Amino acid sequence: MGTTEGAKEKTSVLLLKTKSIPNDGYKEQFESTKEGTQFEPVFVPVLEHQLLEEGLKIIRDALRNKEISRQAAAKYGGLIFTSQRAVEAFAKLVEEGQDVDSWPHLQDIPIYTVGPATSRALRSIPQTPPLNIFGSETGNGEALAHYMIDHYGKWYQDMEIKPPLLFLVGEQRRDIIPKTLMNPTLPRDRRIQVDELAVYGTGVMESFEKDFSKLLKETENKPMRWVVVFSPTGCEAMLRALGMLDPETGKVKAEHQRDGKTHIATIGPTTRDFLQTTFDFEPDVCAEKPSPEGVEAGIESFLKERI
């Protein structure tokens, strides 16, 4: 669609993520009225999540056998969630067993979560009495781990060796929580065993490269466009669609000339470093903070430096 004569054309921002429901902070941030560059956010879903039946069976059996409880014979004394996908997997199991009295027998254990969104997802699981949810104000995995050392220690203060925690995760995850809680330098009565259980996997959607290529074609005549990358998953397909990858080496073509109008921003250093080390590609912007405000601030700073 052409712009009204005299109106400034908006800069397309291709966000390589699924749009959050009901509200997405990136949509709100880039659509907000501001001086200077006007942005038009477009979402391009990259990841698809699949529940892993092998992991679900393990926790299903643990719930049925009351292996997660405060009882001395229990295998685990608490649960950890840091992603909404893991909560969705857990909620599916709780729903399965609602016809069983007192399923899933978790009213006497702490359940730890990071951030308000994951906490809200847990609280929405119908359970009587309600689940004991802690840690939502910590904000990140490292802060949650330090919080748990103290909180879990008090919860089981009558036990010198604390019962292990079960951490429901995806196939790809950071290990900061297990490393912190199982740090051998911690005193024996503060150290906590953490067992990770993968209950969902993440991969690139089959349609991503085709969808992304279509949007690149639709925006090819714009004077400027941005691509915002949120994780290493999908980076290869993105670079291939942009015509940058050498099929022989798997790296960005040495002779590749950027078109001067397509710019790449990453949400943080993990994705930036992955692009650098895996593909020899240097993105234009790496957000200082992994947030809508941080990404836009990085883009605005880049544009100011060019003026």
XYZ file of C-alpha atoms in Angstrom:
307
model
C 0.000 0.000 0.000
C 1.454 3.403 -0.951
C 1.848 6.181 1.578
C -0.173 9.358 1.432
C 1.717 12.084 -0.389
C 3.726 14.118 2.102
C 3.423 11.469 4.811
C 6.686 9.924 5.914
C 7.015 6.254 4.990
C 7.253 3.989 8.006
C 10.290 1.794 8.517
C 9.401 -1.905 8.578
C 10.649 -3.802 11.625
C 10.516 -7.545 10.972
C 10.323 -9.140 14.422
C 11.415 -12.776 14.252
C 9.055 -13.989 16.970
C 5.487 -15.078 17.576
C 3.251 -12.181 18.588
C 2.345 -12.400 22.276
C -1.342 -12.575 23.213
C -3.246 -10.504 24.286
C -0.634 -7.724 24.220
C 2.843 -7.632 22.751
C 5.318 -5.110 24.145
C 7.232 -4.909 20.861
C 4.107 -4.011 18.904
C 3.230 -1.321 21.445
C 6.784 0.047 21.557
C 7.300 0.308 17.809
C 3.798 1.578 17.032
C 3.885 4.342 19.654
C 3.912 7.893 18.293
C 7.333 9.498 18.480
C 9.444 12.108 16.764
C 11.851 11.007 14.055
C 11.606 7.538 12.538
C 8.152 5.955 12.460
C 8.188 2.177 12.692
C 5.839 -0.503 11.410
C 6.279 -3.789 13.327
C 5.621 -7.067 11.519
C 5.797 -10.425 13.307
C 7.408 -13.433 11.641
C 7.010 -16.588 13.791
C 10.230 -18.629 13.877
C 9.871 -21.234 16.595
C 7.447 -24.034 17.089
C 7.200 -25.853 20.398
C 6.366 -29.502 20.854
C 5.674 -31.283 24.113
C 8.036 -34.199 24.729
C 6.076 -37.281 25.759
C 9.140 -38.927 27.299
C 9.526 -36.074 29.797
C 5.771 -35.823 30.382
C 5.611 -39.526 31.262
C 8.319 -39.130 33.911
C 6.542 -36.280 35.697
C 3.125 -37.923 35.210
C 4.404 -41.019 37.021
C 6.056 -38.882 39.712
C 2.754 -37.093 40.384
C 0.752 -40.316 40.470
C 3.219 -41.929 42.865
C 3.381 -38.835 45.106
C 7.128 -38.572 44.542
C 6.943 -34.760 44.703
C 5.991 -33.831 48.250
C 7.254 -32.851 51.675
C 7.260 -36.454 52.864
C 10.652 -37.872 53.834
C 10.364 -40.674 51.261
C 9.591 -38.272 48.377
C 11.995 -38.013 45.456
C 11.584 -34.229 45.089
C 10.712 -31.445 47.510
C 9.811 -28.711 45.025
C 9.449 -27.638 41.389
C 11.072 -24.912 39.260
C 9.587 -23.210 36.173
C 11.248 -20.483 34.106
C 9.170 -20.719 30.916
C 5.497 -20.552 30.071
C 5.919 -23.569 27.773
C 6.979 -25.701 30.745
C 3.953 -24.420 32.686
C 1.700 -25.398 29.750
C 3.122 -28.928 29.830
C 2.578 -29.142 33.597
C -0.972 -27.753 33.307
C -1.783 -30.476 30.756
C -0.798 -33.146 33.294
C -2.776 -31.523 36.115
C -5.838 -31.423 33.857
C -5.408 -35.119 33.026
C -5.656 -36.119 36.664
C -8.430 -33.876 37.910
C -10.712 -36.844 38.519
C -8.274 -38.219 41.113
C -8.675 -37.024 44.709
C -6.020 -34.496 45.768
C -4.129 -34.794 42.464
C -1.361 -33.677 42.065
C -0.570 -33.640 45.842
C 1.534 -30.479 45.685
C -0.036 -28.306 48.379
C 2.878 -28.771 50.800
C 5.818 -27.961 48.490
C 7.244 -24.698 47.121
C 7.004 -24.021 43.395
C 9.543 -21.505 42.109
C 9.100 -19.299 39.093
C 10.889 -16.385 37.474
C 8.972 -13.325 36.340
C 5.316 -12.293 36.568
C 4.180 -13.900 33.278
C 5.250 -17.420 34.281
C 3.844 -16.837 37.762
C 0.458 -15.801 36.316
C 0.415 -18.889 34.113
C 1.016 -21.107 37.162
C -1.643 -19.342 39.234
C -4.194 -19.948 36.490
C -3.903 -23.731 36.963
C -7.057 -24.816 38.831
C -5.823 -26.468 42.002
C -7.356 -26.785 45.468
C -5.698 -25.883 47.738
C -3.779 -23.445 45.507
C -0.149 -24.005 44.575
C 2.539 -22.333 46.721
C 4.278 -20.101 44.166
C 7.407 -18.108 45.011
C 10.082 -16.042 43.267
C 8.056 -14.177 40.648
C 9.637 -10.869 41.697
C 13.211 -12.101 41.092
C 13.144 -11.392 37.342
C 15.948 -13.677 36.101
C 17.426 -17.126 36.652
C 20.472 -16.038 38.619
C 18.432 -13.936 41.061
C 15.902 -16.770 41.427
C 18.694 -19.248 42.220
C 20.045 -17.087 45.059
C 16.504 -16.538 46.347
C 15.906 -20.303 46.374
C 19.052 -21.061 48.372
C 17.620 -19.049 51.274
C 13.905 -19.767 50.830
C 14.201 -23.513 50.184
C 16.691 -23.780 53.020
C 14.126 -22.336 55.434
C 11.284 -24.463 53.994
C 13.290 -27.599 54.800
C 15.267 -26.208 57.736
C 14.755 -29.434 59.688
C 16.720 -31.374 57.047
C 20.494 -31.076 56.776
C 20.459 -32.472 53.234
C 17.720 -30.698 51.301
C 15.498 -32.810 49.015
C 16.245 -32.337 45.294
C 14.290 -29.874 43.150
C 12.754 -30.882 39.808
C 13.294 -28.256 37.080
C 10.929 -28.522 34.080
C 12.772 -27.138 31.054
C 13.002 -27.028 27.273
C 15.631 -28.901 25.280
C 17.611 -25.663 25.017
C 18.182 -23.765 28.255
C 20.764 -21.953 30.316
C 22.295 -23.812 33.244
C 22.676 -20.901 35.678
C 20.095 -22.250 38.168
C 21.523 -25.792 38.556
C 25.097 -24.436 38.627
C 24.267 -21.918 41.358
C 22.260 -24.297 43.546
C 24.730 -27.192 43.205
C 27.861 -25.047 43.558
C 30.367 -27.243 45.446
C 31.621 -24.192 47.372
C 28.238 -23.889 49.139
C 28.010 -25.412 52.636
C 26.501 -28.907 52.585
C 23.307 -27.759 54.320
C 22.718 -25.015 51.708
C 23.579 -26.942 48.565
C 20.527 -28.204 46.617
C 20.445 -30.970 44.016
C 18.580 -29.932 40.841
C 17.347 -32.487 38.291
C 16.382 -31.038 34.909
C 13.593 -32.667 32.928
C 12.952 -31.602 29.318
C 9.192 -31.411 28.724
C 9.181 -29.412 25.481
C 11.404 -28.921 22.472
C 11.916 -25.999 20.144
C 12.677 -25.974 16.435
C 12.430 -23.748 13.368
C 8.961 -23.672 11.805
C 8.908 -25.284 8.376
C 7.210 -22.208 6.924
C 9.589 -19.628 8.458
C 12.068 -19.212 5.611
C 9.278 -18.965 3.023
C 7.290 -16.482 5.163
C 10.388 -14.360 5.806
C 11.393 -14.367 2.113
C 7.876 -13.197 1.188
C 8.142 -10.249 3.597
C 11.593 -9.360 2.275
C 10.104 -9.227 -1.229
C 7.205 -7.049 -0.025
C 9.569 -4.559 1.660
C 12.429 -4.587 -0.872
C 11.614 -1.094 -2.192
C 11.565 0.570 1.223
C 14.476 2.939 1.915
C 15.212 1.112 5.180
C 14.066 -1.981 7.054
C 15.121 -3.762 10.225
C 15.216 -7.419 11.171
C 15.164 -8.131 14.929
C 16.511 -11.545 15.972
C 15.485 -13.015 19.343
C 17.416 -16.300 19.543
C 20.036 -18.373 17.713
C 17.226 -20.595 16.373
C 16.358 -19.379 12.891
C 19.552 -17.387 12.303
C 20.712 -19.705 9.525
C 17.359 -19.564 7.706
C 17.301 -15.762 8.107
C 20.775 -15.297 6.586
C 19.959 -17.740 3.786
C 16.758 -15.839 2.916
C 18.787 -12.619 2.858
C 21.144 -14.231 0.327
C 24.148 -13.893 2.625
C 25.144 -17.521 3.252
C 27.767 -19.407 1.286
C 26.353 -22.950 0.883
C 29.891 -24.366 0.743
C 31.236 -22.884 3.994
C 28.002 -22.224 5.904
C 29.399 -18.756 6.660
C 28.423 -15.336 5.334
C 29.914 -14.924 1.856
C 33.241 -13.119 2.072
C 32.352 -10.999 -0.958
C 28.805 -10.275 0.188
C 27.959 -6.591 0.020
C 25.229 -5.377 2.364
C 22.470 -3.489 0.557
C 22.780 -0.511 2.916
C 19.106 -0.547 3.854
C 18.544 -3.927 5.554
C 19.819 -3.806 9.130
C 19.993 -6.566 11.730
C 19.451 -6.112 15.481
C 19.761 -8.800 18.161
C 17.953 -8.865 21.494
C 21.203 -9.457 23.367
C 24.783 -10.767 23.370
C 23.931 -14.494 23.186
C 22.369 -14.168 19.730
C 24.983 -11.615 18.609
C 27.829 -13.950 19.625
C 26.129 -16.872 17.865
C 25.938 -14.885 14.614
C 29.591 -13.862 14.961
C 31.072 -17.258 15.812
C 28.834 -19.477 13.662
C 28.410 -17.345 10.541
C 31.122 -14.626 10.753
C 28.303 -12.080 10.724
C 28.325 -8.863 12.725
C 24.812 -7.505 13.422
C 24.304 -3.747 13.296
C 22.805 -3.504 16.792
C 22.927 -5.553 19.985
C 20.362 -4.315 22.513
C 21.869 -3.377 25.880
C 18.660 -4.561 27.559
C 16.597 -7.507 26.231
C 13.338 -5.571 26.098
C 11.194 -3.637 23.593
C 12.667 -0.382 24.934
C 16.204 -1.773 24.734
C 15.832 -2.910 21.125
C 14.327 0.384 19.989
C 16.976 2.378 21.880
C 19.701 0.401 20.086
C 18.123 1.076 16.692
C 17.638 4.791 17.439
C 21.260 5.077 18.615
C 22.488 3.420 15.407
C 20.420 5.811 13.278
C 21.698 8.885 15.156
C 25.305 7.823 14.603
C 24.657 7.654 10.863
C 23.331 11.205 10.643
